[in-house]
């Protein structure tokens, strides 16, 4: 049986790099693009869908199709842009599954978790999960310009929502604009 991972397109999603696509292929998955603009549902042969940082919001019908797929036992990787993008439908979908997004870029306040001198170059703790197995054992990931999130405690027992990387207790989020101070300020 073919294991197909579908990548949503049609909303200015960030292009998946060849190296990431290669990892999926190496793992026995066939990466394919799909659009819910022209289809009413997620393809039946999808083992996972990926929504990678849409720059335009999804319609209510697209959200319903994704929700139906997930609620029917489908797997989804939902990624949000670090840029300030107005995607209320997409953000609400993510929140339905117990994840609350932060506004802005994650900045690390503990020097032990920073690569170089820049607070947005985060060396996170890796949480063990089959997805992070190779990184957990042998590598130090570097997350730059990342968007943070928290996982609510009231997530349904029917879902698995997993943090794969965590920051220190001194990390915070900040919307970065020209001349923004990187230091922690009240409200961050």
JSON list of C-alpha atoms in Angstrom, two decimals:
[
{"chain": "A", "resi": 1, "resn": "UNK", "atom": "CA", "xyz": [0.00, 0.00, 0.00]},
{"chain": "A", "resi": 2, "resn": "UNK", "atom": "CA", "xyz": [1.25, 3.45, -0.90]},
{"chain": "A", "resi": 3, "resn": "UNK", "atom": "CA", "xyz": [1.73, 5.91, 1.98]},
{"chain": "A", "resi": 4, "resn": "UNK", "atom": "CA", "xyz": [0.97, 9.37, 0.63]},
{"chain": "A", "resi": 5, "resn": "UNK", "atom": "CA", "xyz": [1.63, 12.59, 2.54]},
{"chain": "A", "resi": 6, "resn": "UNK", "atom": "CA", "xyz": [-0.36, 15.45, 1.06]},
{"chain": "A", "resi": 7, "resn": "UNK", "atom": "CA", "xyz": [0.80, 19.07, 1.23]},
{"chain": "A", "resi": 8, "resn": "UNK", "atom": "CA", "xyz": [-1.96, 21.66, 1.00]},
{"chain": "A", "resi": 9, "resn": "UNK", "atom": "CA", "xyz": [-1.46, 24.40, -1.59]},
{"chain": "A", "resi": 10, "resn": "UNK", "atom": "CA", "xyz": [-3.37, 27.42, -2.79]},
{"chain": "A", "resi": 11, "resn": "UNK", "atom": "CA", "xyz": [-2.89, 29.83, 0.14]},
{"chain": "A", "resi": 12, "resn": "UNK", "atom": "CA", "xyz": [0.71, 30.94, -0.34]},
{"chain": "A", "resi": 13, "resn": "UNK", "atom": "CA", "xyz": [2.00, 28.06, 1.79]},
{"chain": "A", "resi": 14, "resn": "UNK", "atom": "CA", "xyz": [5.74, 27.97, 2.40]},
{"chain": "A", "resi": 15, "resn": "UNK", "atom": "CA", "xyz": [7.40, 25.67, -0.12]},
{"chain": "A", "resi": 16, "resn": "UNK", "atom": "CA", "xyz": [8.72, 22.46, 1.41]},
{"chain": "A", "resi": 17, "resn": "UNK", "atom": "CA", "xyz": [12.46, 22.12, 0.81]},
{"chain": "A", "resi": 18, "resn": "UNK", "atom": "CA", "xyz": [13.87, 19.29, -1.28]},
{"chain": "A", "resi": 19, "resn": "UNK", "atom": "CA", "xyz": [15.73, 17.98, 1.78]},
{"chain": "A", "resi": 20, "resn": "UNK", "atom": "CA", "xyz": [12.47, 17.66, 3.76]},
{"chain": "A", "resi": 21, "resn": "UNK", "atom": "CA", "xyz": [10.71, 16.02, 0.82]},
{"chain": "A", "resi": 22, "resn": "UNK", "atom": "CA", "xyz": [13.69, 13.66, 0.54]},
{"chain": "A", "resi": 23, "resn": "UNK", "atom": "CA", "xyz": [13.28, 12.67, 4.19]},
{"chain": "A", "resi": 24, "resn": "UNK", "atom": "CA", "xyz": [9.64, 11.80, 3.58]},
{"chain": "A", "resi": 25, "resn": "UNK", "atom": "CA", "xyz": [10.63, 9.72, 0.55]},
{"chain": "A", "resi": 26, "resn": "UNK", "atom": "CA", "xyz": [13.42, 8.02, 2.49]},
{"chain": "A", "resi": 27, "resn": "UNK", "atom": "CA", "xyz": [10.82, 7.09, 5.12]},
{"chain": "A", "resi": 28, "resn": "UNK", "atom": "CA", "xyz": [8.70, 5.38, 2.45]},
{"chain": "A", "resi": 29, "resn": "UNK", "atom": "CA", "xyz": [6.21, 8.21, 1.91]},
{"chain": "A", "resi": 30, "resn": "UNK", "atom": "CA", "xyz": [5.16, 9.72, -1.38]},
{"chain": "A", "resi": 31, "resn": "UNK", "atom": "CA", "xyz": [4.78, 13.51, -1.08]},
{"chain": "A", "resi": 32, "resn": "UNK", "atom": "CA", "xyz": [1.97, 15.00, -3.17]},
{"chain": "A", "resi": 33, "resn": "UNK", "atom": "CA", "xyz": [0.38, 18.43, -3.36]},
{"chain": "A", "resi": 34, "resn": "UNK", "atom": "CA", "xyz": [-3.38, 18.87, -3.10]},
{"chain": "A", "resi": 35, "resn": "UNK", "atom": "CA", "xyz": [-5.86, 21.72, -3.07]},
{"chain": "A", "resi": 36, "resn": "UNK", "atom": "CA", "xyz": [-9.16, 21.96, -1.25]},
{"chain": "A", "resi": 37, "resn": "UNK", "atom": "CA", "xyz": [-10.14, 24.81, -3.54]},
{"chain": "A", "resi": 38, "resn": "UNK", "atom": "CA", "xyz": [-10.97, 22.25, -6.26]},
{"chain": "A", "resi": 39, "resn": "UNK", "atom": "CA", "xyz": [-11.69, 19.20, -4.06]},
{"chain": "A", "resi": 40, "resn": "UNK", "atom": "CA", "xyz": [-14.34, 18.80, -1.39]},
{"chain": "A", "resi": 41, "resn": "UNK", "atom": "CA", "xyz": [-12.33, 16.51, 0.88]},
{"chain": "A", "resi": 42, "resn": "UNK", "atom": "CA", "xyz": [-8.85, 15.30, 1.73]},
{"chain": "A", "resi": 43, "resn": "UNK", "atom": "CA", "xyz": [-7.82, 12.47, -0.63]},
{"chain": "A", "resi": 44, "resn": "UNK", "atom": "CA", "xyz": [-8.82, 9.02, 0.66]},
{"chain": "A", "resi": 45, "resn": "UNK", "atom": "CA", "xyz": [-5.26, 7.66, 0.43]},
{"chain": "A", "resi": 46, "resn": "UNK", "atom": "CA", "xyz": [-3.75, 10.37, 2.67]},
{"chain": "A", "resi": 47, "resn": "UNK", "atom": "CA", "xyz": [-1.79, 9.02, 5.65]},
{"chain": "A", "resi": 48, "resn": "UNK", "atom": "CA", "xyz": [-0.96, 12.58, 6.73]},
{"chain": "A", "resi": 49, "resn": "UNK", "atom": "CA", "xyz": [-1.70, 16.07, 5.52]},
{"chain": "A", "resi": 50, "resn": "UNK", "atom": "CA", "xyz": [0.62, 19.03, 5.97]},
{"chain": "A", "resi": 51, "resn": "UNK", "atom": "CA", "xyz": [-0.52, 22.64, 6.03]},
{"chain": "A", "resi": 52, "resn": "UNK", "atom": "CA", "xyz": [2.68, 24.67, 5.97]},
{"chain": "A", "resi": 53, "resn": "UNK", "atom": "CA", "xyz": [2.31, 28.30, 7.04]},
{"chain": "A", "resi": 54, "resn": "UNK", "atom": "CA", "xyz": [-0.47, 29.60, 4.80]},
{"chain": "A", "resi": 55, "resn": "UNK", "atom": "CA", "xyz": [-0.20, 33.29, 3.98]},
{"chain": "A", "resi": 56, "resn": "UNK", "atom": "CA", "xyz": [-3.92, 33.53, 3.14]},
{"chain": "A", "resi": 57, "resn": "UNK", "atom": "CA", "xyz": [-6.67, 32.14, 5.32]},
{"chain": "A", "resi": 58, "resn": "UNK", "atom": "CA", "xyz": [-8.46, 28.92, 4.50]},
{"chain": "A", "resi": 59, "resn": "UNK", "atom": "CA", "xyz": [-12.18, 29.07, 3.77]},
{"chain": "A", "resi": 60, "resn": "UNK", "atom": "CA", "xyz": [-14.78, 27.64, 6.14]},
{"chain": "A", "resi": 61, "resn": "UNK", "atom": "CA", "xyz": [-15.33, 24.78, 3.66]},
{"chain": "A", "resi": 62, "resn": "UNK", "atom": "CA", "xyz": [-11.61, 23.94, 3.59]},
{"chain": "A", "resi": 63, "resn": "UNK", "atom": "CA", "xyz": [-11.45, 24.00, 7.39]},
{"chain": "A", "resi": 64, "resn": "UNK", "atom": "CA", "xyz": [-14.48, 21.66, 7.52]},
{"chain": "A", "resi": 65, "resn": "UNK", "atom": "CA", "xyz": [-12.76, 19.23, 5.14]},
{"chain": "A", "resi": 66, "resn": "UNK", "atom": "CA", "xyz": [-9.58, 19.20, 7.26]},
{"chain": "A", "resi": 67, "resn": "UNK", "atom": "CA", "xyz": [-11.59, 18.85, 10.48]},
{"chain": "A", "resi": 68, "resn": "UNK", "atom": "CA", "xyz": [-13.56, 15.92, 9.00]},
{"chain": "A", "resi": 69, "resn": "UNK", "atom": "CA", "xyz": [-10.30, 14.23, 7.99]},
{"chain": "A", "resi": 70, "resn": "UNK", "atom": "CA", "xyz": [-8.69, 14.68, 11.44]},
{"chain": "A", "resi": 71, "resn": "UNK", "atom": "CA", "xyz": [-11.82, 13.74, 13.36]},
{"chain": "A", "resi": 72, "resn": "UNK", "atom": "CA", "xyz": [-12.05, 10.60, 11.21]},
{"chain": "A", "resi": 73, "resn": "UNK", "atom": "CA", "xyz": [-8.63, 9.48, 12.46]},
{"chain": "A", "resi": 74, "resn": "UNK", "atom": "CA", "xyz": [-6.41, 11.31, 9.95]},
{"chain": "A", "resi": 75, "resn": "UNK", "atom": "CA", "xyz": [-3.00, 12.70, 10.84]},
{"chain": "A", "resi": 76, "resn": "UNK", "atom": "CA", "xyz": [-2.14, 16.35, 10.30]},
{"chain": "A", "resi": 77, "resn": "UNK", "atom": "CA", "xyz": [0.89, 18.56, 10.68]},
{"chain": "A", "resi": 78, "resn": "UNK", "atom": "CA", "xyz": [-0.38, 22.13, 11.05]},
{"chain": "A", "resi": 79, "resn": "UNK", "atom": "CA", "xyz": [2.33, 24.78, 10.87]},
{"chain": "A", "resi": 80, "resn": "UNK", "atom": "CA", "xyz": [1.74, 28.49, 11.43]},
{"chain": "A", "resi": 81, "resn": "UNK", "atom": "CA", "xyz": [3.81, 31.34, 10.02]},
{"chain": "A", "resi": 82, "resn": "UNK", "atom": "CA", "xyz": [5.95, 33.43, 12.34]},
{"chain": "A", "resi": 83, "resn": "UNK", "atom": "CA", "xyz": [4.96, 36.45, 10.26]},
{"chain": "A", "resi": 84, "resn": "UNK", "atom": "CA", "xyz": [1.99, 38.46, 11.40]},
{"chain": "A", "resi": 85, "resn": "UNK", "atom": "CA", "xyz": [-0.57, 36.98, 9.02]},
{"chain": "A", "resi": 86, "resn": "UNK", "atom": "CA", "xyz": [-4.32, 37.25, 9.49]},
{"chain": "A", "resi": 87, "resn": "UNK", "atom": "CA", "xyz": [-5.59, 33.65, 9.32]},
{"chain": "A", "resi": 88, "resn": "UNK", "atom": "CA", "xyz": [-8.45, 33.50, 11.84]},
{"chain": "A", "resi": 89, "resn": "UNK", "atom": "CA", "xyz": [-10.05, 30.34, 10.39]},
{"chain": "A", "resi": 90, "resn": "UNK", "atom": "CA", "xyz": [-6.76, 28.44, 10.35]},
{"chain": "A", "resi": 91, "resn": "UNK", "atom": "CA", "xyz": [-5.77, 29.68, 13.82]},
{"chain": "A", "resi": 92, "resn": "UNK", "atom": "CA", "xyz": [-9.18, 28.62, 15.19]},
{"chain": "A", "resi": 93, "resn": "UNK", "atom": "CA", "xyz": [-8.71, 25.13, 13.71]},
{"chain": "A", "resi": 94, "resn": "UNK", "atom": "CA", "xyz": [-5.36, 24.77, 15.45]},
{"chain": "A", "resi": 95, "resn": "UNK", "atom": "CA", "xyz": [-6.90, 25.96, 18.73]},
{"chain": "A", "resi": 96, "resn": "UNK", "atom": "CA", "xyz": [-9.72, 23.40, 18.43]},
{"chain": "A", "resi": 97, "resn": "UNK", "atom": "CA", "xyz": [-7.07, 20.72, 18.88]},
{"chain": "A", "resi": 98, "resn": "UNK", "atom": "CA", "xyz": [-5.62, 22.20, 22.05]},
{"chain": "A", "resi": 99, "resn": "UNK", "atom": "CA", "xyz": [-2.83, 24.38, 20.69]},
{"chain": "A", "resi": 100, "resn": "UNK", "atom": "CA", "xyz": [-2.68, 28.12, 21.37]},
{"chain": "A", "resi": 101, "resn": "UNK", "atom": "CA", "xyz": [-0.32, 30.07, 19.14]},
{"chain": "A", "resi": 102, "resn": "UNK", "atom": "CA", "xyz": [1.78, 32.97, 20.39]},
{"chain": "A", "resi": 103, "resn": "UNK", "atom": "CA", "xyz": [1.98, 36.17, 18.44]},
{"chain": "A", "resi": 104, "resn": "UNK", "atom": "CA", "xyz": [5.49, 36.89, 17.24]},
{"chain": "A", "resi": 105, "resn": "UNK", "atom": "CA", "xyz": [8.87, 35.21, 17.19]},
{"chain": "A", "resi": 106, "resn": "UNK", "atom": "CA", "xyz": [10.22, 33.08, 20.02]},
{"chain": "A", "resi": 107, "resn": "UNK", "atom": "CA", "xyz": [13.17, 34.77, 21.73]},
{"chain": "A", "resi": 108, "resn": "UNK", "atom": "CA", "xyz": [15.22, 32.89, 24.28]},
{"chain": "A", "resi": 109, "resn": "UNK", "atom": "CA", "xyz": [16.19, 34.63, 27.52]},
{"chain": "A", "resi": 110, "resn": "UNK", "atom": "CA", "xyz": [18.63, 31.95, 28.74]},
{"chain": "A", "resi": 111, "resn": "UNK", "atom": "CA", "xyz": [22.07, 32.18, 27.07]},
{"chain": "A", "resi": 112, "resn": "UNK", "atom": "CA", "xyz": [22.50, 28.38, 27.37]},
{"chain": "A", "resi": 113, "resn": "UNK", "atom": "CA", "xyz": [19.67, 27.98, 24.81]},
{"chain": "A", "resi": 114, "resn": "UNK", "atom": "CA", "xyz": [20.99, 30.55, 22.32]},
{"chain": "A", "resi": 115, "resn": "UNK", "atom": "CA", "xyz": [23.28, 29.94, 19.36]},
{"chain": "A", "resi": 116, "resn": "UNK", "atom": "CA", "xyz": [25.60, 32.89, 18.87]},
{"chain": "A", "resi": 117, "resn": "UNK", "atom": "CA", "xyz": [24.42, 36.24, 20.11]},
{"chain": "A", "resi": 118, "resn": "UNK", "atom": "CA", "xyz": [20.89, 36.30, 18.75]},
{"chain": "A", "resi": 119, "resn": "UNK", "atom": "CA", "xyz": [17.93, 35.49, 20.98]},
{"chain": "A", "resi": 120, "resn": "UNK", "atom": "CA", "xyz": [15.93, 34.25, 17.95]},
{"chain": "A", "resi": 121, "resn": "UNK", "atom": "CA", "xyz": [18.57, 31.53, 17.28]},
{"chain": "A", "resi": 122, "resn": "UNK", "atom": "CA", "xyz": [17.18, 29.00, 19.74]},
{"chain": "A", "resi": 123, "resn": "UNK", "atom": "CA", "xyz": [18.86, 25.71, 20.71]},
{"chain": "A", "resi": 124, "resn": "UNK", "atom": "CA", "xyz": [15.80, 23.98, 22.17]},
{"chain": "A", "resi": 125, "resn": "UNK", "atom": "CA", "xyz": [15.48, 20.92, 24.33]},
{"chain": "A", "resi": 126, "resn": "UNK", "atom": "CA", "xyz": [14.39, 18.00, 22.16]},
{"chain": "A", "resi": 127, "resn": "UNK", "atom": "CA", "xyz": [11.43, 16.02, 23.47]},
{"chain": "A", "resi": 128, "resn": "UNK", "atom": "CA", "xyz": [11.69, 12.34, 22.65]},
{"chain": "A", "resi": 129, "resn": "UNK", "atom": "CA", "xyz": [9.13, 11.23, 20.06]},
{"chain": "A", "resi": 130, "resn": "UNK", "atom": "CA", "xyz": [9.52, 8.87, 17.09]},
{"chain": "A", "resi": 131, "resn": "UNK", "atom": "CA", "xyz": [9.58, 11.97, 14.85]},
{"chain": "A", "resi": 132, "resn": "UNK", "atom": "CA", "xyz": [12.57, 13.41, 16.75]},
{"chain": "A", "resi": 133, "resn": "UNK", "atom": "CA", "xyz": [14.44, 10.13, 17.27]},
{"chain": "A", "resi": 134, "resn": "UNK", "atom": "CA", "xyz": [17.47, 10.92, 15.07]},
{"chain": "A", "resi": 135, "resn": "UNK", "atom": "CA", "xyz": [17.75, 14.47, 16.43]},
{"chain": "A", "resi": 136, "resn": "UNK", "atom": "CA", "xyz": [17.22, 13.36, 20.03]},
{"chain": "A", "resi": 137, "resn": "UNK", "atom": "CA", "xyz": [20.16, 10.97, 19.89]},
{"chain": "A", "resi": 138, "resn": "UNK", "atom": "CA", "xyz": [22.76, 12.71, 17.77]},
{"chain": "A", "resi": 139, "resn": "UNK", "atom": "CA", "xyz": [22.14, 16.34, 16.91]},
{"chain": "A", "resi": 140, "resn": "UNK", "atom": "CA", "xyz": [21.47, 19.80, 18.22]},
{"chain": "A", "resi": 141, "resn": "UNK", "atom": "CA", "xyz": [18.66, 21.45, 16.27]},
{"chain": "A", "resi": 142, "resn": "UNK", "atom": "CA", "xyz": [18.74, 25.18, 15.66]},
{"chain": "A", "resi": 143, "resn": "UNK", "atom": "CA", "xyz": [15.36, 26.90, 15.43]},
{"chain": "A", "resi": 144, "resn": "UNK", "atom": "CA", "xyz": [15.50, 30.37, 13.97]},
{"chain": "A", "resi": 145, "resn": "UNK", "atom": "CA", "xyz": [12.59, 32.78, 13.74]},
{"chain": "A", "resi": 146, "resn": "UNK", "atom": "CA", "xyz": [10.16, 30.26, 15.22]},
{"chain": "A", "resi": 147, "resn": "UNK", "atom": "CA", "xyz": [6.61, 30.81, 16.37]},
{"chain": "A", "resi": 148, "resn": "UNK", "atom": "CA", "xyz": [5.75, 29.52, 19.78]},
{"chain": "A", "resi": 149, "resn": "UNK", "atom": "CA", "xyz": [2.72, 27.75, 21.08]},
{"chain": "A", "resi": 150, "resn": "UNK", "atom": "CA", "xyz": [1.35, 26.19, 24.21]},
{"chain": "A", "resi": 151, "resn": "UNK", "atom": "CA", "xyz": [-0.56, 22.94, 24.52]},
{"chain": "A", "resi": 152, "resn": "UNK", "atom": "CA", "xyz": [-3.64, 23.22, 26.68]},
{"chain": "A", "resi": 153, "resn": "UNK", "atom": "CA", "xyz": [-4.18, 20.68, 29.46]},
{"chain": "A", "resi": 154, "resn": "UNK", "atom": "CA", "xyz": [-7.75, 19.93, 28.33]},
{"chain": "A", "resi": 155, "resn": "UNK", "atom": "CA", "xyz": [-6.82, 18.22, 25.05]},
{"chain": "A", "resi": 156, "resn": "UNK", "atom": "CA", "xyz": [-9.17, 15.34, 24.27]},
{"chain": "A", "resi": 157, "resn": "UNK", "atom": "CA", "xyz": [-7.89, 11.86, 25.07]},
{"chain": "A", "resi": 158, "resn": "UNK", "atom": "CA", "xyz": [-8.64, 10.96, 21.45]},
{"chain": "A", "resi": 159, "resn": "UNK", "atom": "CA", "xyz": [-5.89, 13.25, 20.17]},
{"chain": "A", "resi": 160, "resn": "UNK", "atom": "CA", "xyz": [-2.14, 13.15, 20.42]},
{"chain": "A", "resi": 161, "resn": "UNK", "atom": "CA", "xyz": [-0.75, 16.66, 20.46]},
{"chain": "A", "resi": 162, "resn": "UNK", "atom": "CA", "xyz": [2.99, 16.64, 21.05]},
{"chain": "A", "resi": 163, "resn": "UNK", "atom": "CA", "xyz": [5.62, 19.26, 21.68]},
{"chain": "A", "resi": 164, "resn": "UNK", "atom": "CA", "xyz": [8.76, 18.20, 19.85]},
{"chain": "A", "resi": 165, "resn": "UNK", "atom": "CA", "xyz": [11.03, 21.03, 21.00]},
{"chain": "A", "resi": 166, "resn": "UNK", "atom": "CA", "xyz": [10.84, 23.18, 24.11]},
{"chain": "A", "resi": 167, "resn": "UNK", "atom": "CA", "xyz": [12.49, 26.39, 25.27]},
{"chain": "A", "resi": 168, "resn": "UNK", "atom": "CA", "xyz": [13.62, 27.42, 28.72]},
{"chain": "A", "resi": 169, "resn": "UNK", "atom": "CA", "xyz": [11.28, 29.08, 31.19]},
{"chain": "A", "resi": 170, "resn": "UNK", "atom": "CA", "xyz": [12.94, 32.38, 30.23]},
{"chain": "A", "resi": 171, "resn": "UNK", "atom": "CA", "xyz": [11.80, 32.35, 26.59]},
{"chain": "A", "resi": 172, "resn": "UNK", "atom": "CA", "xyz": [9.21, 34.84, 25.38]},
{"chain": "A", "resi": 173, "resn": "UNK", "atom": "CA", "xyz": [7.53, 35.91, 22.15]},
{"chain": "A", "resi": 174, "resn": "UNK", "atom": "CA", "xyz": [7.81, 39.29, 20.48]},
{"chain": "A", "resi": 175, "resn": "UNK", "atom": "CA", "xyz": [6.57, 40.75, 17.23]},
{"chain": "A", "resi": 176, "resn": "UNK", "atom": "CA", "xyz": [9.76, 41.80, 15.46]},
{"chain": "A", "resi": 177, "resn": "UNK", "atom": "CA", "xyz": [9.68, 44.97, 13.42]},
{"chain": "A", "resi": 178, "resn": "UNK", "atom": "CA", "xyz": [12.35, 47.45, 12.39]},
{"chain": "A", "resi": 179, "resn": "UNK", "atom": "CA", "xyz": [14.17, 48.80, 15.46]},
{"chain": "A", "resi": 180, "resn": "UNK", "atom": "CA", "xyz": [12.50, 46.35, 17.88]},
{"chain": "A", "resi": 181, "resn": "UNK", "atom": "CA", "xyz": [14.48, 45.80, 21.06]},
{"chain": "A", "resi": 182, "resn": "UNK", "atom": "CA", "xyz": [15.21, 42.13, 21.61]},
{"chain": "A", "resi": 183, "resn": "UNK", "atom": "CA", "xyz": [15.19, 42.46, 25.40]},
{"chain": "A", "resi": 184, "resn": "UNK", "atom": "CA", "xyz": [12.25, 41.19, 27.36]},
{"chain": "A", "resi": 185, "resn": "UNK", "atom": "CA", "xyz": [9.73, 43.95, 28.05]},
{"chain": "A", "resi": 186, "resn": "UNK", "atom": "CA", "xyz": [6.43, 43.93, 29.93]},
{"chain": "A", "resi": 187, "resn": "UNK", "atom": "CA", "xyz": [3.81, 42.45, 27.63]},
{"chain": "A", "resi": 188, "resn": "UNK", "atom": "CA", "xyz": [6.19, 39.99, 25.89]}
]
